[in-house]
Short mmCIF file of N, CA and C in Angstrom, two decimals:
data_model
loop_
_atom_site.label_atom_id
_atom_site.label_comp_id
_atom_site.label_asym_id
_atom_site.label_seq_id
_atom_site.Cartn_x
_atom_site.Cartn_y
_atom_site.Cartn_z
N GLN A 1 84.05 19.02 -23.11
CA GLN A 1 83.62 17.67 -23.42
C GLN A 1 82.22 17.71 -24.06
N VAL A 2 82.04 16.85 -24.97
CA VAL A 2 80.74 16.74 -25.69
C VAL A 2 80.17 15.33 -25.53
N GLN A 3 78.90 15.23 -25.20
CA GLN A 3 78.23 13.93 -25.21
C GLN A 3 77.18 13.91 -26.31
N LEU A 4 77.15 12.79 -27.04
CA LEU A 4 76.21 12.65 -28.14
C LEU A 4 75.41 11.39 -27.88
N VAL A 5 74.08 11.47 -28.08
CA VAL A 5 73.19 10.37 -27.86
C VAL A 5 72.25 10.25 -29.08
N GLU A 6 72.35 9.11 -29.80
CA GLU A 6 71.52 8.88 -30.96
C GLU A 6 70.24 8.14 -30.54
N SER A 7 69.24 8.31 -31.37
CA SER A 7 67.96 7.56 -31.22
C SER A 7 67.28 7.53 -32.56
N GLY A 8 66.27 6.68 -32.69
CA GLY A 8 65.46 6.61 -33.86
C GLY A 8 65.67 5.43 -34.77
N GLY A 9 66.67 4.60 -34.43
CA GLY A 9 66.93 3.43 -35.25
C GLY A 9 65.83 2.41 -35.07
N GLY A 10 65.84 1.37 -35.91
CA GLY A 10 64.82 0.32 -35.81
C GLY A 10 64.83 -0.56 -37.03
N LEU A 11 63.75 -1.35 -37.13
CA LEU A 11 63.57 -2.25 -38.23
C LEU A 11 62.53 -1.67 -39.19
N VAL A 12 62.83 -1.62 -40.48
CA VAL A 12 61.96 -1.11 -41.50
C VAL A 12 62.04 -1.89 -42.78
N GLN A 13 60.98 -1.96 -43.50
CA GLN A 13 61.03 -2.68 -44.79
C GLN A 13 61.69 -1.76 -45.84
N ALA A 14 62.21 -2.45 -46.83
CA ALA A 14 62.81 -1.73 -47.97
C ALA A 14 61.79 -0.76 -48.60
N GLY A 15 62.28 0.45 -48.88
CA GLY A 15 61.40 1.53 -49.38
C GLY A 15 60.84 2.37 -48.30
N GLY A 16 60.98 1.98 -47.05
CA GLY A 16 60.48 2.76 -45.95
C GLY A 16 61.40 3.89 -45.52
N SER A 17 61.03 4.57 -44.44
CA SER A 17 61.75 5.73 -43.94
C SER A 17 61.99 5.62 -42.44
N LEU A 18 63.06 6.29 -42.02
CA LEU A 18 63.39 6.45 -40.59
C LEU A 18 64.02 7.85 -40.46
N ARG A 19 63.84 8.38 -39.24
CA ARG A 19 64.57 9.62 -38.91
C ARG A 19 65.37 9.39 -37.67
N LEU A 20 66.68 9.59 -37.81
CA LEU A 20 67.58 9.45 -36.65
C LEU A 20 67.79 10.85 -36.07
N SER A 21 67.91 10.84 -34.74
CA SER A 21 68.21 12.06 -34.02
C SER A 21 69.46 11.85 -33.18
N CYS A 22 70.20 12.97 -32.98
CA CYS A 22 71.40 12.94 -32.15
C CYS A 22 71.38 14.20 -31.31
N VAL A 23 71.26 14.02 -30.01
CA VAL A 23 71.21 15.17 -29.09
C VAL A 23 72.59 15.35 -28.45
N ALA A 24 73.09 16.56 -28.48
CA ALA A 24 74.41 16.87 -27.94
C ALA A 24 74.31 17.66 -26.66
N SER A 25 75.24 17.42 -25.77
CA SER A 25 75.36 18.18 -24.56
C SER A 25 76.82 18.46 -24.32
N GLY A 26 77.06 19.52 -23.51
CA GLY A 26 78.43 19.90 -23.22
C GLY A 26 78.77 21.19 -23.90
N ARG A 27 79.73 21.26 -24.74
CA ARG A 27 80.15 22.48 -25.40
C ARG A 27 79.08 23.03 -26.32
N THR A 28 79.13 24.31 -26.65
CA THR A 28 78.17 24.95 -27.45
C THR A 28 77.97 24.25 -28.80
N PHE A 29 76.80 23.67 -28.96
CA PHE A 29 76.51 22.82 -30.11
C PHE A 29 76.71 23.58 -31.42
N SER A 30 76.31 24.84 -31.44
CA SER A 30 76.33 25.57 -32.72
C SER A 30 77.83 25.94 -33.15
N SER A 31 78.79 25.58 -32.37
CA SER A 31 80.18 25.93 -32.71
C SER A 31 80.93 24.85 -33.48
N TYR A 32 80.28 23.71 -33.75
CA TYR A 32 81.01 22.66 -34.38
C TYR A 32 80.17 21.96 -35.44
N GLY A 33 80.91 21.37 -36.43
CA GLY A 33 80.27 20.61 -37.50
C GLY A 33 79.87 19.24 -36.94
N MET A 34 78.88 18.66 -37.65
CA MET A 34 78.38 17.31 -37.26
C MET A 34 78.34 16.41 -38.48
N GLY A 35 78.47 15.16 -38.19
CA GLY A 35 78.44 14.11 -39.26
C GLY A 35 77.68 12.86 -38.80
N TRP A 36 77.26 12.12 -39.79
CA TRP A 36 76.74 10.75 -39.55
C TRP A 36 77.59 9.76 -40.28
N PHE A 37 77.93 8.66 -39.63
CA PHE A 37 78.69 7.56 -40.19
C PHE A 37 77.90 6.28 -39.93
N ARG A 38 78.27 5.25 -40.60
CA ARG A 38 77.59 3.95 -40.37
C ARG A 38 78.67 2.86 -40.52
N GLN A 39 78.33 1.73 -39.89
CA GLN A 39 79.20 0.54 -39.93
C GLN A 39 78.33 -0.66 -40.03
N ALA A 40 78.49 -1.40 -41.10
CA ALA A 40 77.80 -2.61 -41.32
C ALA A 40 78.65 -3.78 -40.81
N PRO A 41 78.06 -4.95 -40.49
CA PRO A 41 78.86 -6.07 -39.99
C PRO A 41 79.94 -6.50 -40.97
N GLY A 42 81.17 -6.59 -40.45
CA GLY A 42 82.27 -7.05 -41.29
C GLY A 42 82.83 -5.96 -42.19
N LYS A 43 82.34 -4.73 -42.06
CA LYS A 43 82.82 -3.69 -42.90
C LYS A 43 83.36 -2.54 -42.08
N GLU A 44 84.18 -1.68 -42.72
CA GLU A 44 84.69 -0.50 -42.01
C GLU A 44 83.60 0.57 -41.91
N ARG A 45 83.81 1.46 -40.94
CA ARG A 45 82.92 2.57 -40.76
C ARG A 45 83.00 3.52 -41.94
N GLU A 46 81.89 4.00 -42.45
CA GLU A 46 81.90 4.82 -43.63
C GLU A 46 81.13 6.11 -43.41
N PHE A 47 81.51 7.13 -44.13
CA PHE A 47 80.85 8.41 -44.12
C PHE A 47 79.45 8.33 -44.71
N VAL A 48 78.52 9.03 -44.11
CA VAL A 48 77.19 9.07 -44.64
C VAL A 48 76.80 10.56 -45.03
N ALA A 49 76.92 11.47 -44.08
CA ALA A 49 76.52 12.87 -44.33
C ALA A 49 77.22 13.78 -43.31
N ALA A 50 77.40 15.04 -43.72
CA ALA A 50 77.96 16.07 -42.81
C ALA A 50 77.24 17.35 -42.95
N ILE A 51 77.26 18.14 -41.91
CA ILE A 51 76.57 19.45 -41.93
C ILE A 51 77.42 20.46 -41.20
N SER A 52 77.50 21.68 -41.75
CA SER A 52 78.29 22.74 -41.13
C SER A 52 77.67 23.23 -39.82
N TRP A 53 78.38 24.07 -39.07
CA TRP A 53 77.86 24.51 -37.78
C TRP A 53 76.58 25.28 -37.86
N SER A 54 76.42 26.00 -39.01
CA SER A 54 75.18 26.80 -39.17
C SER A 54 74.09 26.03 -39.84
N GLY A 55 74.41 24.91 -40.45
CA GLY A 55 73.40 24.16 -41.20
C GLY A 55 73.32 24.57 -42.68
N ALA A 56 74.10 25.55 -43.08
CA ALA A 56 73.96 26.07 -44.38
C ALA A 56 74.54 25.17 -45.47
N ARG A 57 75.53 24.39 -45.06
CA ARG A 57 76.19 23.51 -46.03
C ARG A 57 76.13 22.06 -45.59
N THR A 58 75.91 21.18 -46.58
CA THR A 58 75.82 19.75 -46.29
C THR A 58 76.61 18.97 -47.37
N ASP A 59 76.94 17.73 -47.04
CA ASP A 59 77.62 16.82 -47.96
C ASP A 59 77.12 15.46 -47.70
N TYR A 60 77.11 14.59 -48.76
CA TYR A 60 76.59 13.27 -48.63
C TYR A 60 77.48 12.28 -49.38
N ALA A 61 77.47 11.04 -48.87
CA ALA A 61 78.11 9.99 -49.61
C ALA A 61 77.21 9.73 -50.91
N ASN A 62 77.89 9.29 -51.94
CA ASN A 62 77.18 9.09 -53.18
C ASN A 62 76.06 8.04 -53.05
N SER A 63 76.29 7.06 -52.12
CA SER A 63 75.35 5.96 -51.99
C SER A 63 74.00 6.41 -51.34
N VAL A 64 74.00 7.57 -50.71
CA VAL A 64 72.76 8.03 -50.01
C VAL A 64 72.27 9.31 -50.58
N LYS A 65 72.96 9.93 -51.52
CA LYS A 65 72.57 11.20 -52.09
C LYS A 65 71.23 11.08 -52.75
N GLY A 66 70.33 12.03 -52.46
CA GLY A 66 68.98 11.99 -53.01
C GLY A 66 67.97 11.21 -52.13
N ARG A 67 68.49 10.43 -51.18
CA ARG A 67 67.57 9.66 -50.36
C ARG A 67 67.67 10.08 -48.88
N PHE A 68 68.83 10.49 -48.44
CA PHE A 68 69.02 10.97 -47.04
C PHE A 68 69.16 12.45 -46.99
N THR A 69 68.70 13.03 -45.88
CA THR A 69 68.87 14.49 -45.65
C THR A 69 69.37 14.69 -44.23
N ILE A 70 70.47 15.45 -44.11
CA ILE A 70 70.96 15.82 -42.78
C ILE A 70 70.52 17.22 -42.49
N SER A 71 70.15 17.46 -41.23
CA SER A 71 69.75 18.82 -40.80
C SER A 71 70.09 18.93 -39.35
N ARG A 72 69.96 20.20 -38.85
CA ARG A 72 70.29 20.41 -37.44
C ARG A 72 69.39 21.56 -36.91
N ASP A 73 69.13 21.49 -35.61
CA ASP A 73 68.37 22.53 -34.93
C ASP A 73 69.26 22.91 -33.73
N ASN A 74 69.93 24.07 -33.89
CA ASN A 74 70.88 24.42 -32.85
C ASN A 74 70.20 24.87 -31.54
N ALA A 75 68.94 25.30 -31.66
CA ALA A 75 68.20 25.64 -30.46
C ALA A 75 67.88 24.41 -29.61
N LYS A 76 67.80 23.25 -30.26
CA LYS A 76 67.51 22.00 -29.57
C LYS A 76 68.78 21.11 -29.41
N ASN A 77 69.95 21.66 -29.83
CA ASN A 77 71.18 20.85 -29.73
C ASN A 77 71.04 19.50 -30.40
N THR A 78 70.41 19.45 -31.56
CA THR A 78 70.08 18.21 -32.19
C THR A 78 70.41 18.20 -33.68
N VAL A 79 70.97 17.09 -34.17
CA VAL A 79 71.16 16.90 -35.56
C VAL A 79 70.33 15.68 -35.99
N TYR A 80 69.81 15.76 -37.21
CA TYR A 80 68.89 14.73 -37.67
C TYR A 80 69.43 14.07 -38.97
N LEU A 81 68.98 12.85 -39.15
CA LEU A 81 69.26 12.20 -40.50
C LEU A 81 67.93 11.58 -40.91
N GLN A 82 67.28 12.22 -41.90
CA GLN A 82 66.12 11.69 -42.49
C GLN A 82 66.49 10.71 -43.55
N MET A 83 66.04 9.49 -43.44
CA MET A 83 66.41 8.45 -44.43
C MET A 83 65.17 7.93 -45.09
N ASN A 84 65.11 8.16 -46.40
CA ASN A 84 63.98 7.70 -47.20
C ASN A 84 64.40 6.71 -48.23
N SER A 85 63.47 5.92 -48.76
CA SER A 85 63.75 4.93 -49.81
C SER A 85 64.86 3.97 -49.36
N LEU A 86 64.73 3.51 -48.15
CA LEU A 86 65.76 2.68 -47.55
C LEU A 86 65.92 1.40 -48.25
N LYS A 87 67.18 0.94 -48.31
CA LYS A 87 67.56 -0.33 -49.01
C LYS A 87 68.19 -1.27 -48.03
N PRO A 88 68.11 -2.61 -48.31
CA PRO A 88 68.76 -3.54 -47.40
C PRO A 88 70.27 -3.20 -47.16
N GLU A 89 70.92 -2.65 -48.10
CA GLU A 89 72.36 -2.30 -47.96
C GLU A 89 72.57 -1.11 -47.04
N ASP A 90 71.48 -0.46 -46.64
CA ASP A 90 71.60 0.62 -45.62
C ASP A 90 71.67 0.08 -44.21
N THR A 91 71.51 -1.22 -44.06
CA THR A 91 71.52 -1.85 -42.75
C THR A 91 72.96 -1.63 -42.11
N ALA A 92 72.95 -1.09 -40.91
CA ALA A 92 74.20 -0.74 -40.21
C ALA A 92 73.89 -0.12 -38.87
N VAL A 93 74.94 0.02 -38.07
CA VAL A 93 74.86 0.83 -36.91
C VAL A 93 75.25 2.27 -37.32
N TYR A 94 74.38 3.24 -37.00
CA TYR A 94 74.59 4.62 -37.42
C TYR A 94 75.11 5.37 -36.22
N TYR A 95 76.15 6.18 -36.50
CA TYR A 95 76.78 6.98 -35.41
C TYR A 95 76.79 8.49 -35.79
N CYS A 96 76.49 9.33 -34.87
CA CYS A 96 76.69 10.73 -35.08
C CYS A 96 78.04 11.12 -34.46
N ALA A 97 78.62 12.19 -35.03
CA ALA A 97 79.94 12.61 -34.57
C ALA A 97 80.05 14.11 -34.65
N GLY A 98 80.90 14.69 -33.75
CA GLY A 98 81.08 16.09 -33.66
C GLY A 98 82.53 16.44 -34.02
N ASN A 99 82.69 17.45 -34.86
CA ASN A 99 84.03 17.92 -35.28
C ASN A 99 84.30 19.29 -34.75
N LEU A 100 85.24 19.41 -33.79
CA LEU A 100 85.58 20.75 -33.24
C LEU A 100 86.86 21.35 -33.82
N ARG A 101 87.64 20.55 -34.50
CA ARG A 101 88.98 20.99 -34.86
C ARG A 101 89.07 21.64 -36.25
N PHE A 102 88.19 21.19 -37.14
CA PHE A 102 88.37 21.57 -38.56
C PHE A 102 87.20 22.41 -39.07
N SER A 103 87.46 23.32 -39.88
CA SER A 103 86.40 24.04 -40.54
C SER A 103 85.97 23.27 -41.82
N GLY A 104 84.86 23.67 -42.32
CA GLY A 104 84.32 22.95 -43.49
C GLY A 104 83.71 21.65 -43.22
N LEU A 105 83.24 20.99 -44.21
CA LEU A 105 82.59 19.71 -44.08
C LEU A 105 83.64 18.58 -44.13
N ARG A 106 83.56 17.67 -43.22
CA ARG A 106 84.55 16.61 -43.07
C ARG A 106 83.92 15.28 -43.29
N THR A 107 84.58 14.40 -44.08
CA THR A 107 84.04 13.13 -44.46
C THR A 107 84.84 11.97 -43.95
N THR A 108 85.89 12.23 -43.18
CA THR A 108 86.79 11.15 -42.65
C THR A 108 86.60 11.04 -41.17
N ASP A 109 86.44 9.79 -40.66
CA ASP A 109 86.10 9.68 -39.26
C ASP A 109 87.17 10.13 -38.32
N THR A 110 88.43 10.13 -38.76
CA THR A 110 89.55 10.60 -37.94
C THR A 110 89.48 12.07 -37.68
N GLU A 111 88.68 12.82 -38.44
CA GLU A 111 88.58 14.22 -38.32
C GLU A 111 87.50 14.66 -37.31
N TYR A 112 86.85 13.65 -36.73
CA TYR A 112 85.81 13.92 -35.72
C TYR A 112 86.34 13.57 -34.32
N ASP A 113 85.87 14.37 -33.37
CA ASP A 113 86.40 14.30 -32.01
C ASP A 113 85.53 13.52 -31.05
N TYR A 114 84.23 13.61 -31.26
CA TYR A 114 83.26 12.98 -30.33
C TYR A 114 82.28 12.11 -31.11
N TRP A 115 81.89 11.03 -30.45
CA TRP A 115 81.05 10.05 -31.05
C TRP A 115 79.96 9.64 -30.14
N GLY A 116 78.78 9.31 -30.71
CA GLY A 116 77.70 8.73 -29.95
C GLY A 116 77.91 7.27 -29.86
N GLN A 117 76.97 6.57 -29.19
CA GLN A 117 77.05 5.17 -28.98
C GLN A 117 76.56 4.30 -30.14
N GLY A 118 75.83 4.97 -31.01
CA GLY A 118 75.31 4.27 -32.21
C GLY A 118 73.89 3.80 -32.01
N THR A 119 73.18 3.71 -33.14
CA THR A 119 71.81 3.22 -33.14
C THR A 119 71.65 2.30 -34.39
N GLN A 120 71.04 1.16 -34.13
CA GLN A 120 70.93 0.10 -35.17
C GLN A 120 69.80 0.41 -36.13
N VAL A 121 70.14 0.36 -37.45
CA VAL A 121 69.13 0.45 -38.47
C VAL A 121 69.16 -0.88 -39.30
N THR A 122 68.02 -1.51 -39.38
CA THR A 122 67.92 -2.78 -40.13
C THR A 122 66.82 -2.59 -41.17
N VAL A 123 67.18 -2.84 -42.47
CA VAL A 123 66.22 -2.76 -43.51
C VAL A 123 65.99 -4.15 -44.09
N SER A 124 64.81 -4.64 -44.05
CA SER A 124 64.44 -5.95 -44.56
C SER A 124 64.00 -5.85 -46.00
N SER A 125 64.30 -6.90 -46.72
CA SER A 125 63.92 -6.90 -48.16
C SER A 125 62.57 -7.55 -48.37
#
């Protein structure tokens, strides 16, 4: 079993930055891929970023490419999402997720096995 706990959300003005953290407990953190997803009110959950178990490979949604950076520290069982140049359309609940079943980078939420409770990010214009 894997438990994921996100933190770091909040209210920020457009153009600002936030860093989200997700701490994992349970199974060996370095053995599985991680991802970040988000869900805005009235919209479906969407992929934001993914990182391989080693951190060597990453993937991003086009909407955040060049502004967001996913990283991980396996010694701290933590994955991060650095968000820069935030826009009002980035407002959403952000979730981290763990993928134990599939190799490679995964961009579909059904490919992830474990989820955190989410952290709210609100970007004001």
